[in-house]
PDB file of C-alpha atoms in Angstrom:
ATOM      1  CA  ASN V   1      -5.856 109.905  35.631  1.00  0.00           C
ATOM      2  CA  ALA V   2      -8.887 107.710  34.637  1.00  0.00           C
ATOM      3  CA  GLY V   3      -7.972 107.804  31.006  1.00  0.00           C
ATOM      4  CA  VAL V   4     -11.153 106.750  28.992  1.00  0.00           C
ATOM      5  CA  THR V   5     -14.279 105.423  30.737  1.00  0.00           C
ATOM      6  CA  GLN V   6     -17.288 104.219  29.724  1.00  0.00           C
ATOM      7  CA  THR V   7     -20.712 104.074  31.071  1.00  0.00           C
ATOM      8  CA  PRO V   8     -22.597 101.580  31.433  1.00  0.00           C
ATOM      9  CA  LYS V   9     -20.432  98.272  31.340  1.00  0.00           C
ATOM     10  CA  PHE V  10     -23.184  96.211  30.282  1.00  0.00           C
ATOM     11  CA  ARG V  11     -26.913  96.857  29.159  1.00  0.00           C
ATOM     12  CA  VAL V  12     -29.665  94.851  27.830  1.00  0.00           C
ATOM     13  CA  LEU V  13     -32.478  96.574  25.769  1.00  0.00           C
ATOM     14  CA  LYS V  14     -35.534  95.284  24.085  1.00  0.00           C
ATOM     15  CA  THR V  15     -36.151  96.032  20.644  1.00  0.00           C
ATOM     16  CA  GLY V  16     -37.421  99.731  20.142  1.00  0.00           C
ATOM     17  CA  GLN V  17     -35.879 101.072  23.153  1.00  0.00           C
ATOM     18  CA  SER V  18     -33.528 103.940  23.588  1.00  0.00           C
ATOM     19  CA  MET V  19     -30.390 104.621  25.538  1.00  0.00           C
ATOM     20  CA  THR V  20     -27.080 106.800  25.228  1.00  0.00           C
ATOM     21  CA  LEU V  21     -23.653 105.423  26.140  1.00  0.00           C
ATOM     22  CA  LEU V  22     -21.469 107.910  27.679  1.00  0.00           C
ATOM     23  CA  CYS V  23     -17.771 108.165  27.237  1.00  0.00           C
ATOM     24  CA  ALA V  24     -15.627 110.752  29.144  1.00  0.00           C
ATOM     25  CA  GLN V  25     -12.035 111.176  28.666  1.00  0.00           C
ATOM     26  CA  ASP V  26      -9.658 113.229  31.132  1.00  0.00           C
ATOM     27  CA  MET V  27      -6.701 113.599  29.048  1.00  0.00           C
ATOM     28  CA  ASN V  28      -7.847 116.741  27.174  1.00  0.00           C
ATOM     29  CA  HIS V  29      -7.798 115.124  23.766  1.00  0.00           C
ATOM     30  CA  GLU V  30      -9.416 116.907  20.762  1.00  0.00           C
ATOM     31  CA  TYR V  31     -10.486 113.934  18.781  1.00  0.00           C
ATOM     32  CA  MET V  32     -12.972 111.196  20.273  1.00  0.00           C
ATOM     33  CA  TYR V  33     -14.630 108.140  18.392  1.00  0.00           C
ATOM     34  CA  TRP V  34     -17.165 105.611  18.857  1.00  0.00           C
ATOM     35  CA  TYR V  35     -16.494 101.822  17.489  1.00  0.00           C
ATOM     36  CA  ARG V  36     -18.469  98.645  17.514  1.00  0.00           C
ATOM     37  CA  GLN V  37     -17.241  95.196  17.601  1.00  0.00           C
ATOM     38  CA  ASP V  38     -18.984  92.235  16.524  1.00  0.00           C
ATOM     39  CA  PRO V  39     -17.759  88.879  17.494  1.00  0.00           C
ATOM     40  CA  GLY V  40     -14.701  87.619  15.639  1.00  0.00           C
ATOM     41  CA  MET V  41     -14.324  90.848  13.604  1.00  0.00           C
ATOM     42  CA  GLY V  42     -12.201  94.060  13.838  1.00  0.00           C
ATOM     43  CA  LEU V  43     -13.565  97.396  15.078  1.00  0.00           C
ATOM     44  CA  ARG V  44     -15.956  99.515  12.846  1.00  0.00           C
ATOM     45  CA  LEU V  45     -16.080 103.186  13.102  1.00  0.00           C
ATOM     46  CA  ILE V  46     -19.464 104.625  13.943  1.00  0.00           C
ATOM     47  CA  HIS V  47     -19.170 108.443  14.523  1.00  0.00           C
ATOM     48  CA  TYR V  48     -16.208 110.612  15.465  1.00  0.00           C
ATOM     49  CA  SER V  49     -15.506 114.267  16.738  1.00  0.00           C
ATOM     50  CA  VAL V  50     -12.663 116.468  16.097  1.00  0.00           C
ATOM     51  CA  GLY V  51     -13.410 118.967  18.451  1.00  0.00           C
ATOM     52  CA  GLU V  52     -16.194 120.020  20.865  1.00  0.00           C
ATOM     53  CA  GLY V  53     -19.485 120.660  19.072  1.00  0.00           C
ATOM     54  CA  THR V  54     -18.453 118.716  16.130  1.00  0.00           C
ATOM     55  CA  THR V  55     -19.404 115.221  14.784  1.00  0.00           C
ATOM     56  CA  ALA V  56     -18.965 113.158  11.665  1.00  0.00           C
ATOM     57  CA  LYS V  57     -19.938 109.839  10.290  1.00  0.00           C
ATOM     58  CA  GLY V  58     -17.951 106.931  10.223  1.00  0.00           C
ATOM     59  CA  GLU V  59     -18.224 103.651   8.516  1.00  0.00           C
ATOM     60  CA  VAL V  60     -21.391 102.289   9.910  1.00  0.00           C
ATOM     61  CA  PRO V  61     -23.336 105.585  11.211  1.00  0.00           C
ATOM     62  CA  ASP V  62     -27.015 104.429  10.571  1.00  0.00           C
ATOM     63  CA  GLY V  63     -29.095 103.825  13.844  1.00  0.00           C
ATOM     64  CA  TYR V  64     -26.923 106.177  16.112  1.00  0.00           C
ATOM     65  CA  ASN V  65     -26.612 109.544  16.720  1.00  0.00           C
ATOM     66  CA  VAL V  66     -23.835 111.569  18.727  1.00  0.00           C
ATOM     67  CA  SER V  67     -23.219 114.439  20.436  1.00  0.00           C
ATOM     68  CA  ARG V  68     -20.052 116.313  21.955  1.00  0.00           C
ATOM     69  CA  LEU V  69     -21.255 119.057  23.995  1.00  0.00           C
ATOM     70  CA  LYS V  70     -18.232 119.296  26.117  1.00  0.00           C
ATOM     71  CA  LYS V  71     -14.605 118.320  25.231  1.00  0.00           C
ATOM     72  CA  GLN V  72     -14.124 115.582  27.806  1.00  0.00           C
ATOM     73  CA  ASN V  73     -17.498 113.640  26.830  1.00  0.00           C
ATOM     74  CA  PHE V  74     -18.749 112.191  23.605  1.00  0.00           C
ATOM     75  CA  LEU V  75     -22.352 110.415  23.943  1.00  0.00           C
ATOM     76  CA  LEU V  76     -23.718 107.792  21.554  1.00  0.00           C
ATOM     77  CA  GLY V  77     -27.445 107.482  21.251  1.00  0.00           C
ATOM     78  CA  LEU V  78     -29.620 104.545  20.001  1.00  0.00           C
ATOM     79  CA  GLU V  79     -32.922 105.842  19.357  1.00  0.00           C
ATOM     80  CA  SER V  80     -34.911 102.564  18.682  1.00  0.00           C
ATOM     81  CA  ALA V  81     -32.540  99.865  19.186  1.00  0.00           C
ATOM     82  CA  ALA V  82     -32.569  96.822  16.953  1.00  0.00           C
ATOM     83  CA  PRO V  83     -31.015  93.158  17.548  1.00  0.00           C
ATOM     84  CA  SER V  84     -28.397  94.390  14.797  1.00  0.00           C
ATOM     85  CA  GLN V  85     -27.128  96.498  17.385  1.00  0.00           C
ATOM     86  CA  THR V  86     -26.081  93.976  19.365  1.00  0.00           C
ATOM     87  CA  SER V  87     -22.256  94.359  19.923  1.00  0.00           C
ATOM     88  CA  VAL V  88     -19.428  95.685  22.254  1.00  0.00           C
ATOM     89  CA  TYR V  89     -19.109  99.598  21.676  1.00  0.00           C
ATOM     90  CA  PHE V  90     -15.696 100.988  22.343  1.00  0.00           C
ATOM     91  CA  CYS V  91     -15.062 104.739  22.664  1.00  0.00           C
ATOM     92  CA  ALA V  92     -11.437 106.246  21.963  1.00  0.00           C
ATOM     93  CA  SER V  93      -9.800 109.459  22.127  1.00  0.00           C
ATOM     94  CA  SER V  94      -6.550 110.926  21.015  1.00  0.00           C
ATOM     95  CA  ARG V  95      -4.716 114.258  20.371  1.00  0.00           C
ATOM     96  CA  VAL V  96      -4.696 115.374  16.564  1.00  0.00           C
ATOM     97  CA  GLY V  97      -3.490 112.613  14.723  1.00  0.00           C
ATOM     98  CA  TYR V  98      -1.755 110.622  17.327  1.00  0.00           C
ATOM     99  CA  GLU V  99      -2.596 107.152  18.554  1.00  0.00           C
ATOM    100  CA  GLN V 100      -6.008 106.316  19.922  1.00  0.00           C
ATOM    101  CA  TYR V 101      -6.649 105.280  23.541  1.00  0.00           C
ATOM    102  CA  PHE V 102      -9.544 103.069  24.350  1.00  0.00           C
ATOM    103  CA  GLY V 103     -12.037 102.604  27.082  1.00  0.00           C
ATOM    104  CA  PRO V 104     -13.063  99.085  28.378  1.00  0.00           C
ATOM    105  CA  GLY V 105     -16.132  98.878  26.234  1.00  0.00           C
ATOM    106  CA  THR V 106     -19.872  98.560  26.945  1.00  0.00           C
ATOM    107  CA  ARG V 107     -21.725  95.359  26.242  1.00  0.00           C
ATOM    108  CA  LEU V 108     -24.896  95.848  24.856  1.00  0.00           C
ATOM    109  CA  THR V 109     -27.566  93.051  24.102  1.00  0.00           C
ATOM    110  CA  VAL V 110     -31.022  93.999  22.152  1.00  0.00           C
ATOM    111  CA  THR V 111     -33.509  91.200  22.323  1.00  0.00           C
TER     112      THR V 111
ATOM    113  CA  ASP Y   1      -4.783 104.430   4.083  1.00  0.00           C
ATOM    114  CA  ALA Y   2      -3.153 101.540   2.902  1.00  0.00           C
ATOM    115  CA  LYS Y   3      -4.557  97.990   3.660  1.00  0.00           C
ATOM    116  CA  THR Y   4      -2.644  95.391   5.403  1.00  0.00           C
ATOM    117  CA  THR Y   5      -2.421  91.531   5.596  1.00  0.00           C
ATOM    118  CA  GLN Y   6      -1.503  89.499   8.766  1.00  0.00           C
ATOM    119  CA  PRO Y   7      -1.685  85.798   9.381  1.00  0.00           C
ATOM    120  CA  PRO Y   8      -4.983  84.854  11.455  1.00  0.00           C
ATOM    121  CA  SER Y   9      -3.185  83.312  14.030  1.00  0.00           C
ATOM    122  CA  MET Y  10       0.348  82.230  15.714  1.00  0.00           C
ATOM    123  CA  ASP Y  11       1.510  80.239  18.475  1.00  0.00           C
ATOM    124  CA  CYS Y  12       4.616  81.335  20.552  1.00  0.00           C
ATOM    125  CA  ALA Y  13       6.299  79.542  23.526  1.00  0.00           C
ATOM    126  CA  GLU Y  14       6.525  81.590  26.621  1.00  0.00           C
ATOM    127  CA  GLY Y  15       9.937  83.350  27.220  1.00  0.00           C
ATOM    128  CA  ARG Y  16      10.581  83.436  23.593  1.00  0.00           C
ATOM    129  CA  ALA Y  17      10.583  86.172  21.145  1.00  0.00           C
ATOM    130  CA  ALA Y  18       7.158  86.494  19.212  1.00  0.00           C
ATOM    131  CA  ASN Y  19       7.477  87.806  15.759  1.00  0.00           C
ATOM    132  CA  LEU Y  20       4.318  89.194  14.144  1.00  0.00           C
ATOM    133  CA  PRO Y  21       4.642  90.064  10.449  1.00  0.00           C
ATOM    134  CA  CYS Y  22       2.493  92.539   8.480  1.00  0.00           C
ATOM    135  CA  ASN Y  23       2.348  92.946   4.805  1.00  0.00           C
ATOM    136  CA  HIS Y  24       1.568  96.504   3.650  1.00  0.00           C
ATOM    137  CA  SER Y  25       2.717  96.418  -0.009  1.00  0.00           C
ATOM    138  CA  THR Y  26       0.739  99.617  -1.079  1.00  0.00           C
ATOM    139  CA  ILE Y  27       1.977 101.973   1.791  1.00  0.00           C
ATOM    140  CA  SER Y  28       2.518 105.462   0.773  1.00  0.00           C
ATOM    141  CA  GLY Y  29       5.438 107.696   1.809  1.00  0.00           C
ATOM    142  CA  ASN Y  30       3.435 109.577   4.482  1.00  0.00           C
ATOM    143  CA  GLU Y  31       1.845 106.703   6.162  1.00  0.00           C
ATOM    144  CA  TYR Y  32       2.828 105.275   9.311  1.00  0.00           C
ATOM    145  CA  VAL Y  33       2.713 101.695  10.653  1.00  0.00           C
ATOM    146  CA  TYR Y  34       0.894 101.380  13.923  1.00  0.00           C
ATOM    147  CA  TRP Y  35       0.547  98.322  16.176  1.00  0.00           C
ATOM    148  CA  TYR Y  36      -2.370  97.698  18.540  1.00  0.00           C
ATOM    149  CA  ARG Y  37      -3.337  94.860  20.492  1.00  0.00           C
ATOM    150  CA  GLN Y  38      -6.695  93.469  22.366  1.00  0.00           C
ATOM    151  CA  ILE Y  39      -6.476  91.162  25.208  1.00  0.00           C
ATOM    152  CA  HIS Y  40      -9.580  89.187  25.576  1.00  0.00           C
ATOM    153  CA  SER Y  41     -12.960  91.509  25.423  1.00  0.00           C
ATOM    154  CA  GLN Y  42     -10.731  94.749  26.516  1.00  0.00           C
ATOM    155  CA  GLY Y  43     -10.473  97.796  24.648  1.00  0.00           C
ATOM    156  CA  PRO Y  44      -7.595  98.056  22.155  1.00  0.00           C
ATOM    157  CA  GLN Y  45      -4.005  99.149  23.476  1.00  0.00           C
ATOM    158  CA  TYR Y  46      -1.751 101.042  21.638  1.00  0.00           C
ATOM    159  CA  ILE Y  47       1.819  99.222  21.334  1.00  0.00           C
ATOM    160  CA  ILE Y  48       4.069 101.226  18.983  1.00  0.00           C
ATOM    161  CA  HIS Y  49       4.283 102.985  15.631  1.00  0.00           C
ATOM    162  CA  GLY Y  50       6.715 103.698  12.940  1.00  0.00           C
ATOM    163  CA  LEU Y  51       7.430 105.634   9.656  1.00  0.00           C
ATOM    164  CA  LYS Y  52      10.675 103.930   8.244  1.00  0.00           C
ATOM    165  CA  ASN Y  53      13.177 103.556  11.124  1.00  0.00           C
ATOM    166  CA  ASN Y  54      12.977 100.754  13.551  1.00  0.00           C
ATOM    167  CA  GLU Y  55      11.659 101.588  16.700  1.00  0.00           C
ATOM    168  CA  THR Y  56      11.783 100.302  20.157  1.00  0.00           C
ATOM    169  CA  ASN Y  57       9.730 101.003  23.388  1.00  0.00           C
ATOM    170  CA  GLU Y  58       9.313  99.266  26.878  1.00  0.00           C
ATOM    171  CA  MET Y  59       6.593  96.704  24.889  1.00  0.00           C
ATOM    172  CA  ALA Y  60       8.064  96.027  21.883  1.00  0.00           C
ATOM    173  CA  SER Y  61      10.249  96.790  18.539  1.00  0.00           C
ATOM    174  CA  LEU Y  62       9.286  97.388  15.383  1.00  0.00           C
ATOM    175  CA  ILE Y  63      11.110  96.505  12.224  1.00  0.00           C
ATOM    176  CA  ILE Y  64      10.024  97.929   8.938  1.00  0.00           C
ATOM    177  CA  THR Y  65      11.641  96.945   5.502  1.00  0.00           C
ATOM    178  CA  GLU Y  66      13.703  99.243   3.481  1.00  0.00           C
ATOM    179  CA  ASP Y  67      11.019  99.383   0.877  1.00  0.00           C
ATOM    180  CA  ARG Y  68       8.489  99.754   3.621  1.00  0.00           C
ATOM    181  CA  LYS Y  69       6.239  97.047   2.332  1.00  0.00           C
ATOM    182  CA  SER Y  70       6.168  94.987   5.293  1.00  0.00           C
ATOM    183  CA  SER Y  71       7.148  95.223   9.008  1.00  0.00           C
ATOM    184  CA  THR Y  72       7.389  92.929  12.098  1.00  0.00           C
ATOM    185  CA  LEU Y  73       6.422  93.349  15.509  1.00  0.00           C
ATOM    186  CA  ILE Y  74       8.711  91.873  17.974  1.00  0.00           C
ATOM    187  CA  LEU Y  75       7.632  90.902  21.650  1.00  0.00           C
ATOM    188  CA  PRO Y  76      11.193  90.029  23.035  1.00  0.00           C
ATOM    189  CA  HIS Y  77      10.045  87.789  25.717  1.00  0.00           C
ATOM    190  CA  ALA Y  78       6.625  86.624  25.378  1.00  0.00           C
ATOM    191  CA  THR Y  79       4.547  86.007  28.396  1.00  0.00           C
ATOM    192  CA  LEU Y  80       1.131  84.395  28.851  1.00  0.00           C
ATOM    193  CA  ARG Y  81      -0.382  87.699  29.364  1.00  0.00           C
ATOM    194  CA  ASP Y  82       0.545  88.654  25.892  1.00  0.00           C
ATOM    195  CA  THR Y  83      -1.890  86.157  24.410  1.00  0.00           C
ATOM    196  CA  ALA Y  84      -4.041  88.659  22.480  1.00  0.00           C
ATOM    197  CA  VAL Y  85      -5.255  89.822  18.981  1.00  0.00           C
ATOM    198  CA  TYR Y  86      -2.612  92.036  17.565  1.00  0.00           C
ATOM    199  CA  TYR Y  87      -3.659  94.422  14.861  1.00  0.00           C
ATOM    200  CA  CYS Y  88      -1.366  96.146  12.219  1.00  0.00           C
ATOM    201  CA  ILE Y  89      -2.646  99.454  10.710  1.00  0.00           C
ATOM    202  CA  VAL Y  90      -1.081 101.640   8.202  1.00  0.00           C
ATOM    203  CA  ARG Y  91      -2.633 105.372   8.080  1.00  0.00           C
ATOM    204  CA  VAL Y  92      -1.300 109.133   7.906  1.00  0.00           C
ATOM    205  CA  ALA Y  93      -0.210 110.317  11.104  1.00  0.00           C
ATOM    206  CA  ARG Y  94      -1.263 113.897  12.141  1.00  0.00           C
ATOM    207  CA  ASN Y  95      -4.003 114.415   9.614  1.00  0.00           C
ATOM    208  CA  ASN Y  96      -6.517 117.067  10.463  1.00  0.00           C
ATOM    209  CA  TYR Y  97      -9.618 115.202   9.774  1.00  0.00           C
ATOM    210  CA  GLY Y  98      -9.805 112.774  12.716  1.00  0.00           C
ATOM    211  CA  GLN Y  99      -9.569 109.742  10.456  1.00  0.00           C
ATOM    212  CA  ASN Y 100     -10.067 106.461  12.218  1.00  0.00           C
ATOM    213  CA  PHE Y 101      -7.731 103.496  12.558  1.00  0.00           C
ATOM    214  CA  VAL Y 102      -9.131 100.723  10.275  1.00  0.00           C
ATOM    215  CA  PHE Y 103      -8.931  97.597  12.683  1.00  0.00           C
ATOM    216  CA  GLY Y 104      -8.820  94.385  10.381  1.00  0.00           C
ATOM    217  CA  PRO Y 105      -9.217  90.927  11.702  1.00  0.00           C
ATOM    218  CA  GLY Y 106      -5.558  90.807  13.137  1.00  0.00           C
ATOM    219  CA  THR Y 107      -3.369  88.003  14.160  1.00  0.00           C
ATOM    220  CA  ARG Y 108      -4.415  86.165  17.239  1.00  0.00           C
ATOM    221  CA  LEU Y 109      -1.241  85.277  19.160  1.00  0.00           C
ATOM    222  CA  SER Y 110      -1.314  82.292  21.667  1.00  0.00           C
ATOM    223  CA  VAL Y 111       1.390  82.198  24.007  1.00  0.00           C
ATOM    224  CA  LEU Y 112       1.826  78.679  25.253  1.00  0.00           C
ATOM    225  CA  PRO Y 113       3.618  77.766  28.661  1.00  0.00           C
TER     226      PRO Y 113
END
């Protein structure tokens, strides 16, 4: 039981490049979330999903897109990366309304 | 969801109990108190949660005041590995809208040898 895993762990992008972050969970959780954390700050919700095929915007959705084609996977896409998107990205999953379990994070730098 | 207030930082001697306070004076009757922690650069880790009764698990104890306007997370015998940022979060449990946990700045606990 790996819990929540994230791919890749680190990535450096140039401004304007695109990339996709992958989150996978093996706990059969309905809900999945993407957060970003900037230095010295708490986590901010980007997008979330309450089930396969559904997504919704969080607090800071601009510049990101998501997809949940399979229950166990939640993808976060950056279509045209900007330096302001330099951050640590965390994925989480949960059962309906229960505590969330987080992945180890992806450290993204946009130059 | 109600907002919370925590001290920005605290120190605790290794082996002693760490008592982390949290104020949530606007908490509603159906809102739970959750505690998470984040050890340097790792993903947040769930610790414990409660509604109005005190709760204990293998990691910590949660004491909620009778009026529910504040709570205290207790780590009974702090170790160096408990050095982390601790987040107190108040939210409705078991809602059906996938609402996120709002992580504020938290309390940075330093366990000193």
